[in-house]
Amino acid sequence: MAKPPRAWQRMLSGRRLDLLDPTPVDIEIEDIAHGLAFVARWNGQTFGDYAYSVAEHSLLVETLFSRLCPKATAAERLTALLHDAPEYVIGDMISPVKAAVGPGYGDLDDRLSAAIHIRFGLPAVTPAKLKRQIKKADRISAWMEATQIAGFTRAEADRFFGAPDLDLIADLSIVLRPPVAVRSEFTERHASLLQAML
């Protein structure tokens, strides 16, 4: 009988994360921050000397979400920061690849999200209204990324992501940084939001 394929990954923290059955006790923020800081968005097809990482994107989404929802709780802001956290082990797939992979990708993402959320005191499943609000911030971030570092014209970005309120983002710009700097900021922001939840 054939041996089943390995479905776990060894993390730098020493944790062994089972991708098919992830548990909150195997989730560490340092692993998430490190992984996300080294995962490139846009399949790495961005201008600059450093890849634009999922960690950098997550920090921007949390900033945008906080502007869209100024009365949001620390837990809701933490949910925004962690909205792509499963990508620390499954990577960032562009939408066409996700569509080609099919529903299995979504199921894996949902299992990892639930374990991550429980680990940090959040509901396993993000409430629908909050998910929509974070998605709006995510789309604004995608528009900014598309026009500032991925070579899209504004017209193209408007078509794919929707035109944002330019006043909301007037003082924001994307600056590509070394992964270690982004990892550090992500970890610090996570700690700050966790502290605010107490």
Coordinates of N, CA, C and O in Angstrom, one line a residue:
M1 N 0.8 -1.2 0.0 CA 0.0 0.0 0.0 C 0.9 1.2 0.0 O 1.9 1.3 0.8
A2 N 0.6 2.2 -0.8 CA 1.3 3.4 -1.0 C 1.2 4.3 0.3 O 0.2 4.4 0.9
K3 N 2.4 4.9 0.7 CA 2.4 5.7 1.8 C 1.7 7.1 1.4 O 2.0 7.6 0.4
P4 N 0.8 7.6 2.3 CA 0.2 8.9 1.9 C 1.2 10.0 1.9 O 2.2 10.0 2.6
P5 N 1.0 11.0 1.0 CA 2.0 12.1 0.9 C 2.0 12.9 2.2 O 1.0 13.0 2.9
R6 N 3.1 13.5 2.5 CA 3.3 14.3 3.7 C 2.4 15.6 3.5 O 2.5 16.2 2.5
A7 N 1.6 15.9 4.5 CA 0.8 17.1 4.4 C 1.0 18.1 5.6 O 0.2 18.9 5.9
W8 N 2.2 18.0 6.1 CA 2.6 19.0 7.1 C 3.9 19.7 6.7 O 4.6 19.3 5.9
Q9 N 4.1 20.9 7.3 CA 5.3 21.7 7.1 C 5.9 22.0 8.4 O 5.2 22.4 9.3
R10 N 7.2 21.9 8.4 CA 8.0 22.3 9.6 C 8.2 23.8 9.5 O 8.6 24.4 8.5
M11 N 7.8 24.5 10.6 CA 8.0 26.0 10.7 C 9.3 26.3 11.3 O 9.9 25.5 12.1
L12 N 9.8 27.5 11.1 CA 11.1 27.9 11.8 C 11.0 28.0 13.3 O 12.0 27.8 13.9
S13 N 9.8 28.1 13.8 CA 9.6 28.1 15.3 C 9.8 26.6 15.8 O 9.9 26.5 17.0
G14 N 9.8 25.7 14.9 CA 9.9 24.3 15.3 C 8.5 23.6 15.3 O 8.4 22.3 15.4
R15 N 7.5 24.4 15.1 CA 6.1 23.8 15.0 C 6.0 23.0 13.8 O 6.6 23.2 12.7
R16 N 5.1 21.9 13.8 CA 4.8 21.1 12.7 C 3.4 21.3 12.3 O 2.5 20.9 13.1
L17 N 3.1 22.1 11.3 CA 1.7 22.5 10.9 C 1.1 21.5 9.9 O 1.6 21.4 8.8
D18 N 0.1 20.8 10.4 CA -0.6 19.9 9.5 C -1.6 20.7 8.6 O -2.5 21.3 9.1
L19 N -1.4 20.8 7.3 CA -2.2 21.6 6.4 C -3.6 21.1 6.3 O -4.5 21.8 6.0
L20 N -3.8 19.8 6.5 CA -5.1 19.2 6.3 C -5.9 19.3 7.6 O -7.2 19.3 7.5
D21 N -5.2 19.4 8.7 CA -5.9 19.5 10.0 C -5.1 20.5 10.9 O -4.6 20.1 11.9
P22 N -5.1 21.8 10.6 CA -4.3 22.7 11.4 C -4.9 23.0 12.7 O -6.2 23.0 12.8
T23 N -4.1 23.1 13.7 CA -4.6 23.4 15.1 C -4.0 24.7 15.6 O -2.9 25.0 15.2
P24 N -4.8 25.4 16.4 CA -4.3 26.7 16.9 C -3.0 26.6 17.6 O -2.2 27.6 17.6
V25 N -2.7 25.5 18.3 CA -1.5 25.4 19.1 C -0.2 25.4 18.2 O 0.9 25.6 18.7
D26 N -0.4 25.1 16.9 CA 0.7 25.1 16.0 C 0.9 26.4 15.2 O 1.8 26.4 14.3
I27 N 0.2 27.4 15.6 CA 0.3 28.7 15.0 C 1.1 29.6 15.8 O 0.8 29.8 17.0
E28 N 2.1 30.2 15.2 CA 2.9 31.2 15.9 C 3.0 32.5 15.0 O 3.2 32.4 13.8
I29 N 2.9 33.7 15.6 CA 2.9 34.9 14.8 C 4.2 35.1 14.1 O 4.3 35.6 13.0
E30 N 5.3 34.7 14.7 CA 6.6 34.8 14.1 C 6.7 34.0 12.8 O 7.3 34.5 11.8
D31 N 6.1 32.8 12.8 CA 6.1 32.0 11.5 C 5.2 32.7 10.4 O 5.6 32.8 9.3
I32 N 4.1 33.3 10.9 CA 3.2 34.0 9.9 C 3.9 35.2 9.3 O 4.0 35.4 8.1
A33 N 4.5 36.0 10.2 CA 5.1 37.3 9.8 C 6.3 36.9 8.8 O 6.5 37.6 7.8
H34 N 7.1 35.9 9.2 CA 8.2 35.6 8.4 C 7.8 35.1 7.0 O 8.3 35.5 6.0
G35 N 6.8 34.1 7.0 CA 6.4 33.6 5.7 C 5.8 34.7 4.9 O 6.1 34.8 3.7
L36 N 4.9 35.5 5.4 CA 4.2 36.5 4.6 C 5.2 37.6 4.1 O 5.0 38.1 3.0
A37 N 6.3 37.9 4.8 CA 7.2 38.8 4.4 C 8.1 38.4 3.2 O 8.7 39.2 2.5
F38 N 8.1 37.0 3.0 CA 8.9 36.5 1.9 C 8.0 35.9 0.8 O 8.5 35.4 -0.2
V39 N 6.7 36.1 0.9 CA 5.8 35.7 -0.2 C 5.4 36.9 -1.0 O 4.9 37.9 -0.5
A40 N 5.7 36.9 -2.3 CA 5.5 38.0 -3.2 C 4.1 38.0 -3.8 O 3.5 36.9 -4.2
R41 N 3.5 39.2 -3.8 CA 2.2 39.3 -4.5 C 2.5 39.6 -5.9 O 3.6 39.8 -6.4
W42 N 1.4 39.4 -6.7 CA 1.5 39.7 -8.2 C 2.5 38.7 -8.8 O 3.1 39.0 -9.9
N43 N 2.7 37.5 -8.2 CA 3.7 36.6 -8.7 C 5.0 37.2 -8.9 O 5.8 36.8 -9.8
G44 N 5.3 38.2 -8.1 CA 6.6 38.9 -8.2 C 6.8 39.8 -9.4 O 7.8 40.4 -9.5
Q45 N 5.7 40.0 -10.1 CA 5.8 40.9 -11.3 C 5.5 42.4 -10.9 O 4.5 43.0 -11.3
T46 N 6.4 42.9 -10.1 CA 6.3 44.3 -9.7 C 7.6 45.0 -9.9 O 8.7 44.4 -9.9
F47 N 7.5 46.3 -10.0 CA 8.7 47.1 -10.2 C 9.4 47.3 -8.8 O 8.8 47.2 -7.8
G48 N 10.7 47.5 -8.8 CA 11.5 47.7 -7.6 C 12.5 46.7 -7.3 O 12.6 45.6 -8.0
D49 N 13.3 47.0 -6.3 CA 14.4 46.1 -5.9 C 14.0 45.0 -5.0 O 14.8 44.1 -4.7
Y50 N 12.8 45.1 -4.4 CA 12.3 44.1 -3.5 C 10.9 43.7 -4.0 O 10.2 44.5 -4.6
A51 N 10.6 42.4 -3.7 CA 9.2 42.0 -4.0 C 8.2 42.7 -3.1 O 8.5 43.1 -2.0
Y52 N 7.0 42.9 -3.6 CA 5.9 43.4 -2.7 C 5.3 42.3 -2.0 O 4.6 41.4 -2.6
S53 N 5.5 42.2 -0.7 CA 5.1 41.0 0.0 C 3.7 41.0 0.5 O 3.0 42.1 0.6
V54 N 3.2 39.9 0.8 CA 1.8 39.7 1.4 C 1.8 40.4 2.8 O 0.8 41.0 3.2
A55 N 2.9 40.4 3.5 CA 2.9 41.1 4.8 C 2.8 42.6 4.6 O 2.0 43.3 5.3
E56 N 3.4 43.2 3.6 CA 3.3 44.6 3.3 C 1.9 44.9 2.9 O 1.3 45.9 3.3
H57 N 1.3 44.1 2.0 CA -0.1 44.2 1.6 C -1.0 44.2 2.8 O -2.0 45.0 2.9
S58 N -0.8 43.3 3.7 CA -1.7 43.1 4.9 C -1.6 44.4 5.8 O -2.7 44.8 6.3
L59 N -0.5 44.9 5.9 CA -0.3 46.2 6.7 C -1.1 47.3 6.0 O -1.8 48.1 6.7
L60 N -1.1 47.4 4.7 CA -1.8 48.4 4.0 C -3.3 48.2 4.1 O -4.1 49.1 4.3
V61 N -3.7 46.9 3.9 CA -5.2 46.6 4.1 C -5.7 47.0 5.4 O -6.8 47.6 5.6
E62 N -4.9 46.7 6.5 CA -5.4 47.1 7.8 C -5.5 48.6 8.0 O -6.4 49.1 8.6
T63 N -4.5 49.4 7.4 CA -4.6 50.8 7.4 C -5.8 51.3 6.7 O -6.6 52.2 7.2
L64 N -6.1 50.8 5.5 CA -7.2 51.2 4.7 C -8.5 50.8 5.4 O -9.5 51.6 5.5
F65 N -8.6 49.6 6.0 CA -9.8 49.2 6.7 C -10.1 50.2 7.9 O -11.2 50.6 8.1
S66 N -9.0 50.6 8.6 CA -9.2 51.5 9.7 C -9.7 52.8 9.3 O -10.4 53.5 10.0
R67 N -9.3 53.3 8.1 CA -9.8 54.5 7.6 C -11.3 54.4 7.1 O -12.1 55.3 7.3
L68 N -11.6 53.3 6.5 CA -13.0 53.1 6.1 C -13.9 52.8 7.3 O -15.1 53.2 7.2
C69 N -13.4 52.2 8.3 CA -14.2 51.9 9.5 C -13.5 52.4 10.8 O -12.9 51.7 11.5
P70 N -13.5 53.8 11.0 CA -12.8 54.3 12.1 C -13.2 53.9 13.4 O -12.4 54.0 14.4
K71 N -14.4 53.4 13.6 CA -14.9 52.9 14.9 C -14.6 51.4 15.1 O -15.1 50.8 16.0
A72 N -13.9 50.8 14.2 CA -13.6 49.3 14.3 C -12.9 49.0 15.5 O -12.1 49.8 16.0
T73 N -13.2 47.9 16.1 CA -12.5 47.4 17.3 C -11.1 46.9 17.0 O -10.8 46.6 15.8
A74 N -10.3 46.7 18.0 CA -9.0 46.1 17.8 C -9.1 44.7 17.2 O -8.3 44.4 16.3
A75 N -10.1 44.0 17.6 CA -10.2 42.6 17.1 C -10.6 42.7 15.6 O -10.1 41.8 14.8
E76 N -11.4 43.6 15.2 CA -11.7 43.7 13.8 C -10.5 44.2 13.0 O -10.3 43.7 11.8
R77 N -9.7 45.0 13.5 CA -8.5 45.5 12.8 C -7.5 44.3 12.7 O -6.8 44.2 11.7
L78 N -7.4 43.5 13.8 CA -6.6 42.4 13.7 C -7.0 41.4 12.7 O -6.2 40.8 11.9
T79 N -8.3 41.2 12.5 CA -8.9 40.4 11.5 C -8.5 40.9 10.1 O -8.1 40.1 9.2
A80 N -8.5 42.2 9.9 CA -8.0 42.8 8.7 C -6.5 42.5 8.4 O -6.1 42.1 7.3
L81 N -5.7 42.7 9.5 CA -4.3 42.4 9.3 C -4.0 41.0 8.9 O -3.1 40.7 8.2
L82 N -4.8 40.0 9.5 CA -4.6 38.6 9.3 C -5.4 38.1 8.1 O -5.5 36.8 7.9
H83 N -6.0 38.9 7.3 CA -7.0 38.4 6.2 C -6.3 37.5 5.2 O -7.0 36.7 4.7
D84 N -5.0 37.6 5.0 CA -4.3 36.7 4.1 C -3.3 35.8 4.8 O -2.4 35.2 4.2
A85 N -3.4 35.7 6.1 CA -2.5 35.0 6.9 C -2.2 33.5 6.4 O -1.1 33.1 6.5
P86 N -3.2 32.8 5.9 CA -2.9 31.4 5.5 C -1.9 31.3 4.4 O -1.2 30.3 4.2
E87 N -1.7 32.5 3.7 CA -0.7 32.5 2.6 C 0.8 32.3 3.1 O 1.6 32.0 2.3
Y88 N 1.0 32.3 4.4 CA 2.3 32.1 4.9 C 2.7 30.6 4.7 O 3.9 30.3 4.7
V89 N 1.8 29.7 4.5 CA 2.1 28.4 4.1 C 1.6 27.9 2.7 O 2.2 27.1 2.1
I90 N 0.6 28.6 2.2 CA 0.0 28.1 0.9 C 0.4 29.1 -0.2 O 0.1 28.8 -1.3
G91 N 1.1 30.2 0.1 CA 1.5 31.1 -0.9 C 0.4 32.0 -1.4 O -0.8 31.8 -1.0
D92 N 0.7 33.0 -2.2 CA -0.3 33.9 -2.7 C -0.5 33.5 -4.2 O 0.4 33.5 -5.0
M93 N -1.7 33.0 -4.5 CA -2.1 32.6 -5.8 C -2.9 33.8 -6.4 O -3.8 34.3 -5.8
I94 N -2.5 34.2 -7.7 CA -3.3 35.2 -8.3 C -4.7 34.5 -8.7 O -4.8 33.3 -8.8
S95 N -5.7 35.4 -8.8 CA -7.1 34.9 -9.0 C -7.3 33.9 -10.1 O -8.0 32.9 -9.9
P96 N -6.6 34.1 -11.3 CA -6.8 33.0 -12.3 C -6.3 31.6 -11.9 O -6.9 30.6 -12.2
V97 N -5.2 31.6 -11.1 CA -4.7 30.3 -10.6 C -5.7 29.7 -9.6 O -6.0 28.5 -9.6
K98 N -6.2 30.5 -8.7 CA -7.2 30.0 -7.7 C -8.4 29.4 -8.4 O -8.9 28.4 -8.0
A99 N -8.9 30.1 -9.5 CA -10.0 29.5 -10.3 C -9.7 28.2 -10.9 O -10.5 27.3 -10.9
A100 N -8.4 28.1 -11.4 CA -8.0 26.8 -12.0 C -7.9 25.7 -11.0 O -8.2 24.5 -11.3
V101 N -7.4 26.0 -9.8 CA -7.2 25.0 -8.8 C -8.6 24.5 -8.3 O -8.7 23.3 -8.0
G102 N -9.5 25.4 -8.2 CA -10.9 24.9 -7.8 C -11.2 25.1 -6.3 O -10.4 25.7 -5.6
P103 N -12.3 24.5 -5.9 CA -12.7 24.6 -4.5 C -11.8 24.1 -3.4 O -11.9 24.5 -2.3
G104 N -10.9 23.2 -3.8 CA -9.9 22.7 -2.8 C -9.1 23.8 -2.1 O -8.8 23.7 -0.9
Y105 N -8.7 24.8 -2.9 CA -7.9 25.9 -2.4 C -8.7 26.7 -1.3 O -8.2 27.0 -0.2
G106 N -10.0 26.9 -1.6 CA -10.8 27.7 -0.6 C -11.0 26.9 0.7 O -11.0 27.5 1.8
D107 N -11.2 25.6 0.6 CA -11.3 24.8 1.8 C -10.1 24.8 2.6 O -10.1 24.9 3.9
L108 N -8.9 24.7 2.0 CA -7.6 24.8 2.7 C -7.5 26.1 3.4 O -7.1 26.2 4.6
D109 N -7.8 27.2 2.6 CA -7.7 28.5 3.2 C -8.6 28.7 4.4 O -8.2 29.3 5.4
D110 N -9.8 28.2 4.3 CA -10.8 28.3 5.4 C -10.3 27.6 6.7 O -10.4 28.1 7.8
R111 N -9.7 26.4 6.5 CA -9.2 25.6 7.7 C -8.1 26.4 8.3 O -8.0 26.4 9.6
L112 N -7.2 26.9 7.5 CA -6.0 27.6 8.1 C -6.5 28.9 8.8 O -6.0 29.2 9.9
S113 N -7.4 29.6 8.1 CA -7.9 30.9 8.7 C -8.6 30.6 10.1 O -8.3 31.3 11.0
A114 N -9.4 29.6 10.2 CA -10.0 29.2 11.4 C -9.0 29.0 12.5 O -9.2 29.5 13.7
A115 N -8.0 28.2 12.2 CA -7.0 27.9 13.3 C -6.2 29.1 13.7 O -6.0 29.4 14.9
I116 N -5.9 30.0 12.7 CA -5.2 31.2 13.0 C -6.1 32.2 13.8 O -5.6 32.7 14.9
H117 N -7.3 32.3 13.5 CA -8.2 33.2 14.2 C -8.4 32.7 15.7 O -8.3 33.5 16.6
I118 N -8.6 31.4 15.8 CA -8.8 30.9 17.2 C -7.5 31.1 18.0 O -7.6 31.5 19.2
R119 N -6.4 30.9 17.4 CA -5.1 31.1 18.1 C -5.0 32.5 18.7 O -4.4 32.7 19.8
F120 N -5.5 33.5 18.0 CA -5.4 34.9 18.5 C -6.7 35.5 19.0 O -6.8 36.7 19.1
G121 N -7.6 34.7 19.4 CA -8.8 35.1 20.1 C -9.9 35.8 19.2 O -10.7 36.5 19.7
L122 N -9.9 35.4 18.0 CA -10.9 35.9 17.0 C -11.9 34.8 16.7 O -11.6 33.6 16.8
P123 N -13.1 35.2 16.2 CA -14.0 34.1 15.8 C -13.4 33.3 14.7 O -12.7 33.8 13.8
A124 N -13.7 32.0 14.7 CA -13.1 31.1 13.7 C -13.5 31.5 12.3 O -12.7 31.5 11.3
V125 N -14.8 32.0 12.1 CA -15.3 32.4 10.8 C -15.6 33.9 10.9 O -16.3 34.4 11.8
T126 N -15.0 34.7 10.0 CA -15.2 36.1 10.0 C -16.7 36.4 9.6 O -17.2 35.9 8.6
P127 N -17.4 37.3 10.5 CA -18.7 37.6 10.1 C -18.8 38.3 8.7 O -17.9 39.0 8.3
A128 N -19.9 38.0 8.1 CA -20.1 38.4 6.7 C -19.9 39.9 6.5 O -19.2 40.4 5.5
K129 N -20.5 40.7 7.4 CA -20.3 42.2 7.2 C -18.9 42.6 7.3 O -18.4 43.4 6.5
L130 N -18.2 42.1 8.3 CA -16.8 42.4 8.5 C -15.9 42.0 7.3 O -15.1 42.7 6.8
K131 N -16.3 40.8 6.8 CA -15.6 40.2 5.6 C -15.7 41.2 4.4 O -14.8 41.4 3.7
R132 N -16.9 41.7 4.2 CA -17.2 42.6 3.1 C -16.4 43.9 3.3 O -15.8 44.5 2.3
Q133 N -16.3 44.4 4.5 CA -15.6 45.7 4.8 C -14.1 45.5 4.5 O -13.4 46.3 3.9
I134 N -13.6 44.3 5.0 CA -12.1 44.0 4.7 C -11.9 43.8 3.2 O -10.9 44.3 2.7
K135 N -12.8 43.2 2.5 CA -12.7 43.0 1.1 C -12.6 44.3 0.4 O -11.9 44.5 -0.6
K136 N -13.4 45.3 0.8 CA -13.4 46.6 0.2 C -12.0 47.2 0.4 O -11.4 47.8 -0.6
A137 N -11.4 47.1 1.6 CA -10.0 47.7 1.8 C -9.0 46.9 0.9 O -8.1 47.5 0.4
D138 N -9.3 45.6 0.8 CA -8.4 44.7 0.0 C -8.4 45.2 -1.5 O -7.4 45.2 -2.1
R139 N -9.6 45.5 -2.0 CA -9.7 45.9 -3.4 C -9.0 47.3 -3.6 O -8.4 47.5 -4.7
I140 N -9.1 48.2 -2.6 CA -8.4 49.5 -2.7 C -6.9 49.3 -2.7 O -6.2 49.9 -3.5
S141 N -6.5 48.4 -1.9 CA -5.1 48.0 -1.8 C -4.6 47.5 -3.2 O -3.6 47.9 -3.7
A142 N -5.4 46.6 -3.8 CA -5.1 46.0 -5.1 C -5.0 47.1 -6.1 O -4.1 47.1 -7.0
W143 N -5.9 48.1 -6.1 CA -5.9 49.2 -7.0 C -4.6 50.0 -6.9 O -3.9 50.3 -7.9
M144 N -4.2 50.3 -5.7 CA -3.0 51.0 -5.4 C -1.8 50.3 -5.9 O -0.9 50.8 -6.6
E145 N -1.7 49.0 -5.6 CA -0.6 48.1 -6.0 C -0.5 48.1 -7.6 O 0.5 48.2 -8.2
A146 N -1.7 47.9 -8.2 CA -1.8 47.8 -9.6 C -1.2 49.0 -10.3 O -0.4 48.9 -11.3
T147 N -1.6 50.2 -9.8 CA -1.2 51.4 -10.5 C 0.2 51.9 -10.1 O 0.8 52.6 -10.9
Q148 N 0.6 51.6 -8.9 CA 1.9 52.1 -8.4 C 3.1 51.2 -8.7 O 4.2 51.7 -8.9
I149 N 2.8 49.9 -8.7 CA 4.0 49.0 -8.8 C 3.8 47.8 -9.8 O 4.8 47.1 -10.1
A150 N 2.6 47.6 -10.3 CA 2.4 46.4 -11.2 C 2.1 46.8 -12.6 O 1.8 45.9 -13.4
G151 N 2.3 48.1 -13.0 CA 2.2 48.5 -14.4 C 0.8 48.6 -15.0 O 0.7 48.8 -16.2
F152 N -0.2 48.7 -14.2 CA -1.6 48.9 -14.7 C -1.8 50.4 -14.9 O -1.4 51.2 -14.2
T153 N -2.6 50.7 -16.0 CA -3.1 52.1 -16.1 C -4.3 52.2 -15.1 O -4.8 51.2 -14.6
R154 N -4.6 53.5 -14.8 CA -5.7 53.7 -13.9 C -7.0 53.1 -14.5 O -7.8 52.6 -13.7
A155 N -7.2 53.2 -15.8 CA -8.4 52.7 -16.4 C -8.5 51.2 -16.2 O -9.6 50.6 -15.9
E156 N -7.4 50.5 -16.4 CA -7.4 49.0 -16.2 C -7.7 48.7 -14.7 O -8.5 47.8 -14.4
A157 N -7.0 49.4 -13.8 CA -7.2 49.1 -12.4 C -8.7 49.4 -12.0 O -9.3 48.7 -11.2
D158 N -9.2 50.5 -12.5 CA -10.7 50.8 -12.3 C -11.6 49.7 -12.7 O -12.5 49.3 -12.0
R159 N -11.2 49.1 -13.9 CA -12.1 48.1 -14.4 C -12.0 46.8 -13.6 O -13.0 46.1 -13.3
F160 N -10.8 46.4 -13.1 CA -10.6 45.2 -12.4 C -10.9 45.3 -10.9 O -11.4 44.3 -10.3
F161 N -10.6 46.4 -10.3 CA -10.7 46.6 -8.8 C -11.7 47.6 -8.4 O -12.0 47.7 -7.2
G162 N -12.2 48.5 -9.3 CA -13.1 49.5 -8.9 C -12.3 50.8 -8.6 O -11.2 50.7 -7.9
A163 N -12.8 51.9 -8.9 CA -12.1 53.2 -8.6 C -12.3 53.6 -7.2 O -13.4 53.6 -6.7
P164 N -11.2 53.8 -6.5 CA -11.3 54.1 -5.1 C -11.5 55.6 -4.8 O -11.4 56.4 -5.8
D165 N -11.9 56.0 -3.6 CA -12.0 57.4 -3.2 C -10.5 57.9 -3.1 O -9.8 57.5 -2.2
L166 N -10.1 58.7 -4.0 CA -8.7 59.2 -4.0 C -8.4 60.0 -2.8 O -7.2 60.0 -2.4
D167 N -9.3 60.6 -2.2 CA -9.0 61.4 -0.9 C -8.6 60.4 0.2 O -7.8 60.8 1.0
L168 N -9.2 59.2 0.2 CA -8.9 58.2 1.2 C -7.4 57.8 1.2 O -6.8 57.5 2.2
I169 N -6.9 57.8 0.0 CA -5.5 57.2 -0.2 C -4.5 58.3 -0.6 O -3.3 58.0 -0.9
A170 N -4.9 59.6 -0.6 CA -4.0 60.7 -1.1 C -2.7 60.7 -0.4 O -1.7 61.0 -1.1
D171 N -2.6 60.4 0.8 CA -1.3 60.5 1.6 C -0.6 59.1 1.6 O 0.4 59.0 2.3
L172 N -1.1 58.1 1.0 CA -0.5 56.8 1.0 C 0.3 56.4 -0.3 O -0.2 56.7 -1.4
S173 N 1.4 55.8 -0.1 CA 2.1 55.4 -1.3 C 2.9 54.1 -0.9 O 3.2 53.8 0.3
I174 N 3.1 53.3 -1.9 CA 3.7 52.0 -1.7 C 5.2 52.1 -1.8 O 5.7 52.6 -2.8
V175 N 5.9 51.8 -0.7 CA 7.4 51.8 -0.7 C 7.9 50.4 -0.5 O 7.5 49.7 0.5
L176 N 8.6 49.8 -1.4 CA 9.1 48.5 -1.3 C 10.3 48.4 -0.3 O 11.2 49.3 -0.4
R177 N 10.2 47.5 0.6 CA 11.2 47.4 1.7 C 11.8 46.0 1.8 O 11.1 45.0 1.4
P178 N 12.9 45.8 2.5 CA 13.5 44.5 2.7 C 12.5 43.7 3.5 O 11.8 44.2 4.4
P179 N 12.4 42.3 3.2 CA 11.5 41.5 4.0 C 11.7 41.6 5.5 O 10.7 41.5 6.2
V180 N 12.9 41.7 6.0 CA 13.1 41.7 7.4 C 12.4 42.9 8.1 O 11.9 42.9 9.2
A181 N 12.4 44.1 7.4 CA 11.8 45.3 7.9 C 10.3 45.1 8.0 O 9.6 45.5 8.9
V182 N 9.7 44.5 6.9 CA 8.3 44.3 6.8 C 7.9 43.3 7.9 O 6.9 43.5 8.6
R183 N 8.7 42.2 8.0 CA 8.4 41.2 9.1 C 8.3 41.8 10.4 O 7.4 41.5 11.2
S184 N 9.2 42.7 10.7 CA 9.3 43.4 12.0 C 8.1 44.2 12.3 O 7.4 44.2 13.3
E185 N 7.7 45.0 11.3 CA 6.5 45.9 11.4 C 5.2 45.1 11.6 O 4.4 45.4 12.4
F186 N 5.1 44.0 10.8 CA 3.9 43.2 10.9 C 3.8 42.6 12.3 O 2.7 42.6 12.9
T187 N 4.9 42.1 12.8 CA 4.9 41.5 14.2 C 4.5 42.5 15.2 O 3.8 42.3 16.2
E188 N 5.1 43.7 15.1 CA 4.8 44.8 16.1 C 3.4 45.2 16.0 O 2.7 45.5 17.0
R189 N 2.8 45.3 14.8 CA 1.4 45.7 14.6 C 0.5 44.7 15.2 O -0.5 45.0 15.9
H190 N 0.8 43.4 15.0 CA 0.0 42.3 15.6 C 0.0 42.4 17.1 O -1.0 42.3 17.7
A191 N 1.2 42.6 17.7 CA 1.3 42.7 19.2 C 0.5 43.9 19.7 O -0.1 43.8 20.7
S192 N 0.6 45.0 19.0 CA -0.2 46.2 19.4 C -1.7 46.0 19.4 O -2.4 46.4 20.3
L193 N -2.2 45.3 18.4 CA -3.6 45.1 18.3 C -4.0 44.0 19.3 O -5.1 44.2 19.9
L194 N -3.2 43.0 19.6 CA -3.5 42.0 20.6 C -3.6 42.7 22.0 O -4.5 42.4 22.8
Q195 N -2.6 43.6 22.2 CA -2.6 44.3 23.5 C -3.9 45.2 23.7 O -4.5 45.2 24.7
A196 N -4.3 45.8 22.6 CA -5.5 46.6 22.6 C -6.8 45.8 22.8 O -7.8 46.3 23.2
M197 N -6.7 44.5 22.5 CA -7.9 43.6 22.7 C -8.1 43.2 24.2 O -9.2 42.8 24.6
L198 N -7.1 43.4 25.0 CA -7.2 43.0 26.4 C -8.1 43.9 27.2 O -8.3 45.0 27.0

